[in-house]
Amino acid sequence: MNKRNEKLFKAREFAQLTGVTVRALHHYDGLGLLKPSRYSQAGYRLYRESDVARLEQIVALKFIGFSLNEIKRILKGAAVDLATALRRQREAIEQKRARLDLAIKAIQRAEYVVAVNGQSSWELLAKIIGVINMQGNMDWTRKYYSEEARREIEKRAATIPPEVIEQSQRDWAALIKEVEAAVAAKEDPASDRAQALATRWSELIKGFTGGNAEVQRGLNKMYADRNNWPASTPKPFGDQVEAFIVEAMRCAKK
Amino acid sequence: MNKRNEKLFKAREFAQLTGVTVRALHHYDGLGLLKPSRYSQAGYRLYRESDVARLEQIVALKFIGFSLNEIKRILKGAAVDLATALRRQREAIEQKRARLDLAIKAIQRAEYVVAVNGQSSWELLAKIIGVINMQGNMDWTRKYYSEEARREIEKRAATIPPEVIEQSQRDWAALIKEVEAAVAAKEDPASDRAQALATRWSELIKGFTGGNAEVQRGLNKMYADRNNWPASTPKPFGDQVEAFIVEAMRCAKK
DNA sequence: ATTTGACTCTGACGCAGCGTAAGAGTTTAG
DNA sequence: CTAAACTCTTACGCTGCGTCAGAGTCAAAT
């Protein structure tokens, strides 16, 4: 008999309590995710206390990235196990985060290049980002190039003399090796030698417009195959080399 | 007259060069983002070198998070300014990343709670995450509570005795203050005193199931208003308090 | 010349999570 | 009693393709 003093909420009011929209409530209702405990004669949705709790759960689970379907399963109690679900979800999000980190890095490097090269053209930029995507994974880039792609590339390299391609590959390899040496020797990024390296670096990027279509294709084949990449790919140098060059460029242009 | 020795690519071949799918090429064609330079009589798409470059640009820009429409504008040269576009994009992505960081943190804390409380129930979990979302922003939580929400809460607190609510609020406030003090005193998280605090912390979380609907509503009002929150909200203690408790729990259970 | 296998084309629906009208009925304060 | 403020149901829009379905094309093998 305490039915009558139990407060019922209409859609708008209820929605505001939890910070969702009325439309979202409709949506949840439609999905069977959260049905109001009653409907008025006019068809108005009427929610009460217990519904508040449920909605709160939904919002919370949404916040940590579960999809509405997953939430539905979870709230039905059909979830495997709490700890496991949480862990998996966290890992999934951490991966997304890692992906964003990559993008941010790429943009930062692009920003540097633009800053150094002035109003660089968009076409150039694309190449650069291509190179960027390559950089961190140089190790098995070599793998890819040594196995089949290398021959594939040479086979299809009809329009452009292969020595141009191989030259640029050698150029990069040589430069990176020198930078690695500089890093190992703890050379000052502001030093003349480091500056020379930085200059060569941006020269190489610039020169990339010339004969790099084939290289790109090699990379692209590799990228197309990305689902087969091992999960954790070691980076023997990547980060340090990058940091060094970035620092050197900063010293130069500021 | 070098038309005839220029290599033309059909869809599949072309797609593989850049690691996209044929369907994607159709899509880009439909959007007018990348049209093949020729169609065969049968309607087959025929791409060539210059198209490769364009597609590479598209892929690169996609990688750093631009939408296809944005990319279209950009490649039309209708973009404001290269540096600006890059900076804005980076900021946008950094925000997304921050959002993910929040989610990760929330899950981690939930994992701790579950680890400590054993197979905690899902309902409880929602409350916990609610509290979690609150924690980091305690400072202006106070603001919200002191202004209007406080009275609102008391007004609507009919079903549950208000003293229960206020009690829990006081409990939390008191506990947090004590933890702050412990942090300031550089108390060892493994110490008996710290352990007592940690115990009280999880007790409070458990007890939250009892009389906390009103508190949640306050939080929810606040959350509903989240668009008006200041961009950078200072956290006078949050992180340290949290770290302390987490450490203390770790010491206890391991 | 033809069959086959590998490709290609054009629709068109599907997904996730609501936003956003459109058109129509309901409740409530004045 | 009216006007404002809500509510309801439909249903398309958005993002970036994946995934059939049905039909035509092309190159090599029979």
Coordinates of C-alpha atoms (C1' of nucleotides) in Angstrom, one line a residue:
Chain A
M1 CA 0.0 0.0 0.0
N2 CA 2.8 2.4 -0.2
K3 CA 2.2 2.4 -4.0
R4 CA 0.7 5.8 -3.7
N5 CA 3.5 7.6 -2.0
E6 CA 6.1 6.2 -4.4
K7 CA 7.3 9.0 -6.6
L8 CA 7.0 8.4 -10.3
F9 CA 9.1 10.2 -12.8
K10 CA 8.2 11.2 -16.3
A11 CA 10.7 11.0 -19.1
R12 CA 12.2 14.4 -19.0
E13 CA 12.5 14.5 -15.3
F14 CA 13.9 11.1 -15.1
A15 CA 16.4 11.7 -17.9
Q16 CA 17.8 14.8 -16.1
L17 CA 18.4 12.8 -13.0
T18 CA 21.0 10.7 -14.7
G19 CA 22.2 13.1 -17.3
V20 CA 20.9 11.3 -20.3
T21 CA 18.4 12.5 -22.9
V22 CA 14.8 11.6 -23.4
R23 CA 15.7 10.2 -26.7
A24 CA 18.2 7.9 -25.1
L25 CA 15.4 6.6 -22.8
H26 CA 13.3 5.9 -25.8
H27 CA 16.2 4.1 -27.4
Y28 CA 16.9 2.0 -24.3
D29 CA 13.2 1.2 -24.1
G30 CA 13.2 0.1 -27.7
L31 CA 16.2 -2.1 -27.2
G32 CA 14.7 -3.6 -24.1
L33 CA 17.6 -2.3 -22.1
L34 CA 15.6 -0.2 -19.8
K35 CA 11.8 -0.4 -19.8
P36 CA 9.9 2.0 -17.5
S37 CA 8.1 0.1 -14.8
R38 CA 4.8 1.6 -15.9
Y39 CA 3.1 3.4 -18.8
S40 CA 0.4 5.9 -18.2
Q41 CA -2.9 5.5 -20.0
A42 CA -1.7 8.1 -22.6
G43 CA 1.4 5.9 -23.2
Y44 CA 3.7 8.1 -21.1
R45 CA 6.7 6.4 -19.7
L46 CA 6.7 6.3 -15.9
Y47 CA 9.9 5.5 -14.1
R48 CA 10.6 5.0 -10.4
E49 CA 13.4 4.5 -7.9
S50 CA 14.5 1.1 -9.0
D51 CA 14.7 2.3 -12.5
V52 CA 17.0 5.0 -11.4
A53 CA 19.4 2.4 -10.1
R54 CA 19.3 0.5 -13.4
L55 CA 19.9 3.5 -15.5
E56 CA 22.8 4.4 -13.3
Q57 CA 24.3 1.1 -14.0
I58 CA 23.8 1.6 -17.7
V59 CA 25.5 4.9 -17.6
A60 CA 28.4 3.6 -15.6
L61 CA 29.0 0.7 -17.9
K62 CA 28.7 3.0 -20.9
F63 CA 31.3 5.2 -19.4
I64 CA 33.8 2.5 -19.3
G65 CA 33.2 1.7 -22.9
F66 CA 30.8 -1.3 -23.0
S67 CA 28.3 -1.3 -25.9
L68 CA 24.6 -1.3 -25.3
N69 CA 24.4 -4.9 -26.3
E70 CA 27.1 -5.9 -23.9
I71 CA 25.5 -3.9 -21.2
K72 CA 22.3 -5.7 -21.9
R73 CA 24.0 -9.1 -21.5
I74 CA 25.8 -8.0 -18.5
L75 CA 22.7 -6.8 -16.7
K76 CA 20.9 -10.0 -17.6
G77 CA 23.6 -11.6 -15.6
A78 CA 24.8 -13.5 -18.6
A79 CA 28.3 -12.1 -18.3
V80 CA 31.1 -14.5 -17.9
D81 CA 32.8 -13.1 -14.9
L82 CA 33.1 -9.7 -13.5
A83 CA 36.9 -9.5 -13.2
T84 CA 37.4 -11.0 -16.6
A85 CA 35.0 -8.6 -18.2
L86 CA 36.6 -5.7 -16.6
R87 CA 40.1 -6.8 -17.6
R88 CA 39.1 -7.4 -21.2
Q89 CA 37.4 -4.1 -21.5
R90 CA 40.4 -2.3 -20.1
E91 CA 42.7 -4.0 -22.5
A92 CA 40.5 -3.1 -25.4
I93 CA 40.5 0.5 -24.4
E94 CA 44.2 0.5 -23.8
Q95 CA 44.6 -0.6 -27.4
K96 CA 42.5 2.2 -28.7
R97 CA 44.5 4.6 -26.6
A98 CA 47.7 3.2 -28.2
R99 CA 46.2 3.8 -31.6
L100 CA 45.5 7.4 -30.7
D101 CA 49.0 7.8 -29.4
L102 CA 50.3 6.7 -32.8
A103 CA 48.2 9.2 -34.5
I104 CA 49.3 12.0 -32.2
K105 CA 52.9 11.1 -32.8
A106 CA 52.4 11.1 -36.5
I107 CA 50.8 14.5 -36.3
Q108 CA 53.5 15.9 -34.1
R109 CA 56.2 14.7 -36.5
A110 CA 54.2 16.2 -39.4
E111 CA 54.1 19.4 -37.5
Y112 CA 57.8 19.4 -37.1
V113 CA 58.4 18.8 -40.7
V114 CA 56.0 21.6 -41.7
A115 CA 57.7 23.9 -39.3
V116 CA 61.1 23.0 -40.7
N117 CA 60.1 22.9 -44.4
G118 CA 57.8 25.9 -44.2
Q119 CA 54.5 25.6 -46.0
S120 CA 55.1 22.1 -47.2
S121 CA 52.7 20.7 -49.7
W122 CA 50.0 18.2 -48.8
E123 CA 51.4 15.7 -51.2
L124 CA 54.7 15.8 -49.5
L125 CA 52.9 15.4 -46.2
A126 CA 51.4 12.2 -47.2
K127 CA 54.7 10.7 -48.1
I128 CA 56.0 11.9 -44.8
I129 CA 53.3 10.2 -42.8
G130 CA 54.0 7.1 -44.8
V131 CA 57.6 7.2 -43.7
I132 CA 56.5 8.0 -40.2
N133 CA 54.3 4.9 -40.1
M134 CA 57.3 3.0 -41.3
Q135 CA 59.9 4.3 -38.8
G136 CA 58.8 2.7 -35.6
N137 CA 58.8 -0.7 -37.2
M138 CA 62.0 -0.6 -39.2
D139 CA 63.1 -4.0 -37.9
W140 CA 60.5 -6.2 -39.6
T141 CA 60.3 -3.7 -42.4
R142 CA 63.6 -5.3 -43.2
K143 CA 62.1 -8.6 -42.9
Y144 CA 59.4 -7.7 -45.3
Y145 CA 61.8 -6.3 -47.8
S146 CA 64.2 -9.1 -47.7
E147 CA 61.7 -11.9 -48.2
E148 CA 59.3 -11.5 -51.1
A149 CA 58.4 -7.9 -51.4
R150 CA 61.9 -7.0 -52.4
R151 CA 61.7 -9.1 -55.6
E152 CA 58.1 -8.0 -56.2
I153 CA 59.2 -4.4 -56.0
E154 CA 62.0 -4.9 -58.4
K155 CA 59.8 -6.8 -60.7
R156 CA 57.3 -4.0 -61.0
A157 CA 59.8 -1.2 -61.0
A158 CA 59.5 -0.6 -64.7
T159 CA 58.6 3.1 -64.8
I160 CA 61.3 4.2 -62.4
P161 CA 64.9 3.0 -62.4
P162 CA 65.4 0.6 -59.6
E163 CA 68.7 2.2 -58.5
V164 CA 66.7 5.3 -57.5
I165 CA 64.6 3.2 -55.1
E166 CA 67.5 1.2 -53.7
Q167 CA 69.4 4.4 -53.3
S168 CA 66.7 6.0 -51.2
Q169 CA 66.5 2.8 -49.1
R170 CA 70.2 2.8 -48.6
D171 CA 70.1 6.5 -47.8
W172 CA 67.6 6.0 -45.1
A173 CA 69.4 2.9 -43.7
A174 CA 72.7 4.7 -43.6
L175 CA 71.3 7.8 -42.0
I176 CA 69.5 5.9 -39.4
K177 CA 72.6 4.0 -38.6
E178 CA 74.5 7.2 -38.1
V179 CA 71.8 8.6 -35.9
E180 CA 71.9 5.5 -33.8
A181 CA 75.6 5.9 -33.4
A182 CA 75.1 9.5 -32.4
V183 CA 72.5 8.4 -29.8
A184 CA 74.8 5.7 -28.5
A185 CA 77.6 8.3 -28.2
K186 CA 75.2 10.6 -26.4
E187 CA 76.0 13.3 -28.8
D188 CA 74.4 16.7 -28.1
P189 CA 71.5 17.3 -30.4
A190 CA 72.6 20.9 -30.8
S191 CA 76.0 20.0 -32.0
D192 CA 77.2 20.6 -35.5
R193 CA 77.3 16.9 -36.3
A194 CA 73.7 16.4 -35.0
Q195 CA 72.6 19.4 -37.0
A196 CA 74.1 17.9 -40.1
L197 CA 72.2 14.7 -39.5
A198 CA 69.0 16.6 -39.0
T199 CA 69.5 18.5 -42.2
R200 CA 70.1 15.3 -44.1
W201 CA 67.0 13.9 -42.5
S202 CA 64.8 16.6 -43.9
E203 CA 66.6 16.5 -47.2
L204 CA 65.7 12.9 -47.5
I205 CA 62.1 13.6 -46.7
K206 CA 62.1 16.3 -49.3
G207 CA 63.8 14.1 -51.9
F208 CA 61.2 11.5 -51.2
T209 CA 58.9 13.0 -53.7
G210 CA 61.3 12.0 -56.5
G211 CA 61.6 8.2 -56.7
N212 CA 59.7 6.8 -53.9
A213 CA 56.6 5.4 -55.4
E214 CA 58.1 1.9 -55.4
V215 CA 59.2 2.2 -51.8
Q216 CA 55.7 3.3 -50.9
R217 CA 54.3 0.2 -52.7
G218 CA 56.6 -2.0 -50.7
L219 CA 55.4 -0.4 -47.5
N220 CA 51.9 -0.6 -48.6
K221 CA 52.0 -4.3 -49.3
M222 CA 53.3 -4.6 -45.9
Y223 CA 50.6 -2.5 -44.5
A224 CA 48.0 -4.4 -46.4
D225 CA 49.2 -7.4 -44.6
R226 CA 49.0 -5.8 -41.2
N227 CA 46.6 -8.3 -39.7
N228 CA 49.3 -10.8 -39.8
W229 CA 51.8 -8.7 -37.9
P230 CA 52.9 -10.1 -34.5
A231 CA 51.2 -8.4 -31.6
S232 CA 54.2 -6.9 -29.9
T233 CA 56.8 -5.8 -32.4
P234 CA 60.2 -4.9 -30.9
K235 CA 61.6 -1.5 -31.7
P236 CA 65.4 -1.8 -31.5
F237 CA 65.9 1.9 -31.9
G238 CA 62.9 3.8 -33.2
D239 CA 62.0 6.0 -30.3
Q240 CA 65.5 7.2 -29.5
V241 CA 66.4 7.9 -33.0
E242 CA 63.2 9.8 -33.4
A243 CA 63.7 11.8 -30.2
F244 CA 67.2 12.7 -31.2
I245 CA 66.2 14.1 -34.6
V246 CA 63.3 15.9 -33.2
E247 CA 65.5 17.5 -30.6
A248 CA 68.1 18.4 -33.2
M249 CA 65.4 20.1 -35.3
R250 CA 64.1 22.0 -32.4
C251 CA 67.5 23.3 -31.5
A252 CA 68.1 24.4 -35.1
K253 CA 64.9 26.3 -35.8
K254 CA 64.4 28.0 -32.5
Chain B
M1 CA 52.2 9.5 -76.9
N2 CA 53.5 7.7 -73.8
K3 CA 49.9 6.9 -73.0
R4 CA 50.4 3.4 -74.1
N5 CA 53.2 2.4 -71.9
E6 CA 51.6 3.9 -68.8
K7 CA 50.6 1.1 -66.5
L8 CA 46.9 1.1 -65.5
F9 CA 45.7 -0.7 -62.4
K10 CA 42.4 -2.4 -62.0
A11 CA 40.6 -2.2 -58.7
R12 CA 41.9 -5.2 -56.8
E13 CA 45.5 -4.6 -57.8
F14 CA 45.3 -0.9 -57.1
A15 CA 43.7 -1.5 -53.7
Q16 CA 46.4 -3.9 -52.6
L17 CA 49.1 -1.3 -53.4
T18 CA 47.8 0.9 -50.7
G19 CA 46.3 -1.6 -48.4
V20 CA 42.7 -0.5 -48.8
T21 CA 39.8 -2.7 -50.0
V22 CA 38.1 -2.6 -53.3
R23 CA 34.9 -1.6 -51.5
A24 CA 36.7 1.4 -50.1
L25 CA 37.7 2.4 -53.6
H26 CA 34.0 2.2 -54.6
H27 CA 33.2 4.3 -51.6
Y28 CA 35.7 7.0 -52.3
D29 CA 34.6 7.0 -55.9
G30 CA 31.0 7.5 -54.9
L31 CA 32.0 10.3 -52.5
G32 CA 34.0 12.0 -55.3
L33 CA 37.0 11.7 -53.0
L34 CA 39.0 9.6 -55.4
K35 CA 37.8 9.0 -58.9
P36 CA 39.8 6.7 -61.2
S37 CA 41.4 8.5 -64.1
R38 CA 39.6 6.3 -66.6
Y39 CA 36.8 3.8 -66.8
S40 CA 37.0 0.9 -69.3
Q41 CA 34.2 0.3 -71.7
A42 CA 32.8 -2.3 -69.4
G43 CA 32.8 0.2 -66.6
Y44 CA 35.9 -1.1 -64.8
R45 CA 37.8 1.4 -62.8
L46 CA 41.3 2.1 -64.1
Y47 CA 43.8 3.8 -61.9
R48 CA 47.3 5.0 -62.6
E49 CA 50.4 6.4 -61.0
S50 CA 49.0 9.8 -60.0
D51 CA 46.0 8.1 -58.4
V52 CA 48.4 6.1 -56.2
A53 CA 49.7 9.4 -54.9
R54 CA 46.3 10.7 -54.1
L55 CA 45.2 7.5 -52.4
E56 CA 48.3 7.6 -50.3
Q57 CA 47.4 11.0 -49.2
I58 CA 43.9 9.9 -48.3
V59 CA 45.2 7.0 -46.3
A60 CA 47.7 9.2 -44.5
L61 CA 45.1 11.8 -43.6
K62 CA 42.8 9.0 -42.4
F63 CA 45.5 7.6 -40.3
I64 CA 45.8 10.9 -38.4
G65 CA 42.1 10.9 -37.8
F66 CA 40.5 13.2 -40.4
S67 CA 37.1 12.3 -41.6
L68 CA 36.5 11.6 -45.3
N69 CA 34.7 14.8 -45.7
E70 CA 37.5 16.7 -44.1
I71 CA 40.0 15.0 -46.3
K72 CA 37.9 15.9 -49.3
R73 CA 38.0 19.6 -48.2
I74 CA 41.7 19.4 -47.5
L75 CA 42.6 17.8 -50.8
K76 CA 40.5 20.4 -52.6
G77 CA 42.8 22.9 -51.1
A78 CA 40.0 24.4 -49.2
A79 CA 41.7 23.9 -45.9
V80 CA 42.5 26.9 -43.8
D81 CA 46.1 26.4 -43.2
L82 CA 48.3 23.3 -42.9
A83 CA 49.8 24.0 -39.5
T84 CA 46.5 25.0 -38.0
A85 CA 44.7 22.0 -39.3
L86 CA 47.3 19.7 -37.9
R87 CA 47.3 21.4 -34.5
R88 CA 43.5 21.3 -34.2
Q89 CA 43.4 17.7 -35.2
R90 CA 46.1 16.8 -32.7
E91 CA 44.2 18.6 -29.9
A92 CA 41.0 16.8 -30.8
I93 CA 42.7 13.5 -30.6
E94 CA 44.4 14.4 -27.4
Q95 CA 41.0 15.0 -25.9
K96 CA 39.7 11.7 -27.0
R97 CA 42.7 10.1 -25.5
A98 CA 42.1 11.9 -22.2
R99 CA 38.6 10.5 -22.3
L100 CA 40.0 7.0 -22.7
D101 CA 42.4 7.6 -19.9
L102 CA 39.4 8.4 -17.6
A103 CA 37.7 5.2 -18.6
I104 CA 40.9 3.2 -18.0
K105 CA 41.3 4.7 -14.6
A106 CA 37.7 4.0 -13.7
I107 CA 38.0 0.3 -14.7
Q108 CA 41.3 0.0 -12.8
R109 CA 39.7 1.3 -9.7
A110 CA 36.7 -1.0 -10.2
E111 CA 39.1 -3.9 -10.6
Y112 CA 40.7 -3.0 -7.3
V113 CA 37.3 -2.8 -5.6
V114 CA 36.3 -6.2 -7.0
A115 CA 39.6 -7.7 -6.0
V116 CA 39.1 -6.4 -2.5
N117 CA 35.4 -7.1 -2.1
G118 CA 35.5 -10.4 -3.9
Q119 CA 32.7 -11.2 -6.3
S120 CA 31.0 -7.9 -5.8
S121 CA 27.6 -7.5 -7.4
W122 CA 27.1 -5.5 -10.6
E123 CA 24.7 -3.1 -8.9
L124 CA 27.3 -2.2 -6.5
L125 CA 29.7 -1.7 -9.3
A126 CA 27.6 1.0 -10.8
K127 CA 27.6 2.9 -7.6
I128 CA 31.3 2.5 -7.4
I129 CA 31.9 3.9 -10.8
G130 CA 29.6 6.7 -9.9
V131 CA 31.7 7.5 -6.9
I132 CA 34.8 7.1 -9.1
N133 CA 33.6 9.7 -11.5
M134 CA 33.1 11.9 -8.6
Q135 CA 36.4 11.5 -7.0
G136 CA 38.7 13.2 -9.3
N137 CA 36.5 16.3 -9.2
M138 CA 35.7 16.6 -5.6
D139 CA 36.5 20.3 -5.5
W140 CA 33.6 21.6 -7.4
T141 CA 31.5 18.7 -6.3
R142 CA 31.4 20.7 -3.2
K143 CA 30.4 23.7 -5.2
Y144 CA 27.5 21.8 -6.6
Y145 CA 26.4 20.5 -3.3
S146 CA 26.6 23.8 -1.5
E147 CA 24.6 25.7 -4.0
E148 CA 21.2 24.4 -5.0
A149 CA 21.6 20.7 -5.3
R150 CA 21.8 20.4 -1.6
R151 CA 18.4 21.8 -1.0
E152 CA 17.0 19.9 -4.0
I153 CA 18.3 16.7 -2.5
E154 CA 16.8 17.3 0.9
K155 CA 13.6 18.3 -0.6
R156 CA 13.2 15.1 -2.5
A157 CA 14.6 12.8 0.1
A158 CA 11.3 11.4 1.2
T159 CA 11.7 7.7 0.8
I160 CA 15.0 7.6 2.7
P161 CA 15.8 9.4 5.9
P162 CA 17.9 12.4 5.0
E163 CA 20.3 11.7 7.9
V164 CA 21.4 8.5 6.2
I165 CA 22.4 10.5 3.2
E166 CA 24.1 13.2 5.0
Q167 CA 25.8 10.7 7.1
S168 CA 27.3 9.0 4.1
Q169 CA 28.4 12.4 2.8
R170 CA 30.0 13.2 6.0
D171 CA 31.6 9.8 6.2
W172 CA 33.2 10.3 2.9
A173 CA 34.3 13.8 3.6
A174 CA 35.8 12.8 6.9
L175 CA 37.5 9.8 5.5
I176 CA 39.0 11.8 2.6
K177 CA 40.2 14.4 5.0
E178 CA 42.0 11.8 7.1
V179 CA 43.6 10.3 4.0
E180 CA 44.7 13.7 2.9
A181 CA 46.3 14.1 6.3
A182 CA 48.0 10.7 6.0
V183 CA 49.3 11.6 2.6
A184 CA 50.6 14.9 3.9
A185 CA 52.3 13.1 6.8
K186 CA 53.9 10.7 4.2
E187 CA 52.4 7.8 6.2
D188 CA 53.4 4.3 5.0
P189 CA 50.5 2.8 3.0
A190 CA 51.4 -0.5 4.7
S191 CA 51.1 0.9 8.2
D192 CA 48.3 -0.1 10.5
R193 CA 46.8 3.3 10.4
A194 CA 46.7 3.3 6.6
Q195 CA 45.2 -0.2 6.6
A196 CA 42.4 1.1 8.8
L197 CA 41.7 3.8 6.4
A198 CA 41.6 1.4 3.5
T199 CA 39.3 -0.8 5.4
R200 CA 37.0 2.1 6.1
W201 CA 37.1 3.1 2.5
S202 CA 35.9 -0.3 1.2
E203 CA 33.3 -0.4 4.0
L204 CA 32.0 2.9 2.8
I205 CA 31.8 1.6 -0.7
K206 CA 30.0 -1.5 0.4
G207 CA 27.6 0.5 2.6
F208 CA 26.9 2.7 -0.4
T209 CA 24.2 0.4 -1.4
G210 CA 22.1 1.4 1.5
G211 CA 21.2 5.0 1.5
N212 CA 22.9 6.6 -1.5
A213 CA 20.2 7.1 -4.1
E214 CA 20.0 10.8 -3.1
V215 CA 23.7 11.3 -3.3
Q216 CA 23.7 9.8 -6.7
R217 CA 21.0 12.2 -7.8
G218 CA 23.1 15.0 -6.7
L219 CA 26.0 13.7 -8.7
N220 CA 23.8 13.1 -11.6
K221 CA 22.4 16.6 -11.7
M222 CA 25.9 17.7 -11.7
Y223 CA 26.8 15.3 -14.4
A224 CA 23.9 16.4 -16.5
D225 CA 25.3 19.8 -16.4
R226 CA 28.7 18.6 -17.5
N227 CA 28.8 20.8 -20.6
N228 CA 29.2 23.8 -18.3
W229 CA 32.1 22.5 -16.5
P230 CA 35.3 24.5 -16.7
A231 CA 37.9 23.0 -19.1
S232 CA 40.7 22.4 -16.7
T233 CA 39.4 21.5 -13.2
P234 CA 42.0 21.6 -10.5
K235 CA 42.3 18.5 -8.4
P236 CA 43.6 19.7 -5.0
F237 CA 44.1 16.1 -3.8
G238 CA 42.3 13.5 -5.8
D239 CA 45.2 11.7 -7.3
Q240 CA 47.3 11.4 -4.3
V241 CA 44.4 10.3 -2.1
E242 CA 43.5 7.7 -4.6
A243 CA 47.1 6.5 -5.0
F244 CA 47.4 6.2 -1.3
I245 CA 44.3 4.1 -0.9
V246 CA 45.1 1.9 -3.8
E247 CA 48.6 1.3 -2.4
A248 CA 47.2 0.5 1.0
M249 CA 44.8 -2.0 -0.5
R250 CA 47.5 -3.6 -2.5
C251 CA 49.7 -4.0 0.6
A252 CA 46.8 -5.5 2.5
K253 CA 45.7 -8.1 0.0
K254 CA 48.9 -9.4 -1.3
Chain C
dA1 C1' 34.5 -21.7 -79.5
dT2 C1' 33.5 -22.4 -75.1
dT3 C1' 33.7 -23.3 -70.3
dT4 C1' 35.7 -22.0 -66.2
dG5 C1' 37.6 -19.3 -62.6
dA6 C1' 38.9 -14.9 -61.2
dC7 C1' 37.4 -10.2 -61.2
dT8 C1' 34.3 -6.3 -61.7
dC9 C1' 30.2 -3.7 -61.6
dT10 C1' 25.9 -1.6 -59.3
dG11 C1' 22.5 -1.5 -55.8
dA12 C1' 21.1 -1.9 -51.2
dC13 C1' 20.8 -3.3 -46.3
dG14 C1' 23.4 -3.5 -41.8
dC15 C1' 25.8 -1.6 -37.8
dA16 C1' 26.0 2.0 -33.1
dG17 C1' 23.8 5.3 -30.7
dC18 C1' 21.3 8.3 -30.6
dG19 C1' 20.1 13.6 -33.0
dT20 C1' 16.6 15.7 -35.1
dA21 C1' 12.5 17.0 -37.2
dA22 C1' 7.4 15.9 -38.2
dG23 C1' 2.9 15.4 -36.8
dA24 C1' -0.3 14.5 -33.2
dG25 C1' -2.0 13.8 -28.5
dT26 C1' -1.6 15.1 -23.1
dT27 C1' -1.0 17.6 -19.1
dT28 C1' -0.8 21.7 -16.5
dA29 C1' -0.4 26.4 -15.1
dG30 C1' -2.8 30.7 -15.4
Chain D
dC1 C1' -10.5 27.1 -21.3
dT2 C1' -6.4 28.1 -23.7
dA3 C1' -1.6 28.2 -24.5
dA4 C1' 2.7 26.5 -23.1
dA5 C1' 5.3 22.7 -22.1
dC6 C1' 5.6 17.8 -22.4
dT7 C1' 5.0 13.3 -24.4
dC8 C1' 4.4 9.8 -28.0
dT9 C1' 5.6 7.3 -32.4
dT10 C1' 7.8 7.2 -37.1
dA11 C1' 11.5 7.5 -39.5
dC12 C1' 15.5 9.5 -41.9
dG13 C1' 20.5 11.0 -41.0
dC14 C1' 25.3 10.3 -39.8
dT15 C1' 30.4 7.4 -40.5
dG16 C1' 32.9 4.1 -43.3
dC17 C1' 32.8 0.8 -45.1
dG18 C1' 31.4 -5.0 -44.8
dT19 C1' 28.7 -8.1 -46.9
dC20 C1' 25.7 -10.3 -49.8
dA21 C1' 23.1 -10.6 -54.3
dG22 C1' 22.6 -10.7 -59.1
dA23 C1' 24.9 -9.9 -63.4
dG24 C1' 28.5 -8.8 -66.6
dT25 C1' 33.7 -9.3 -68.2
dC26 C1' 38.2 -11.0 -69.0
dA27 C1' 42.0 -14.3 -69.7
dA28 C1' 43.4 -18.8 -69.8
dA29 C1' 42.5 -23.8 -70.4
dT30 C1' 39.8 -27.1 -72.9

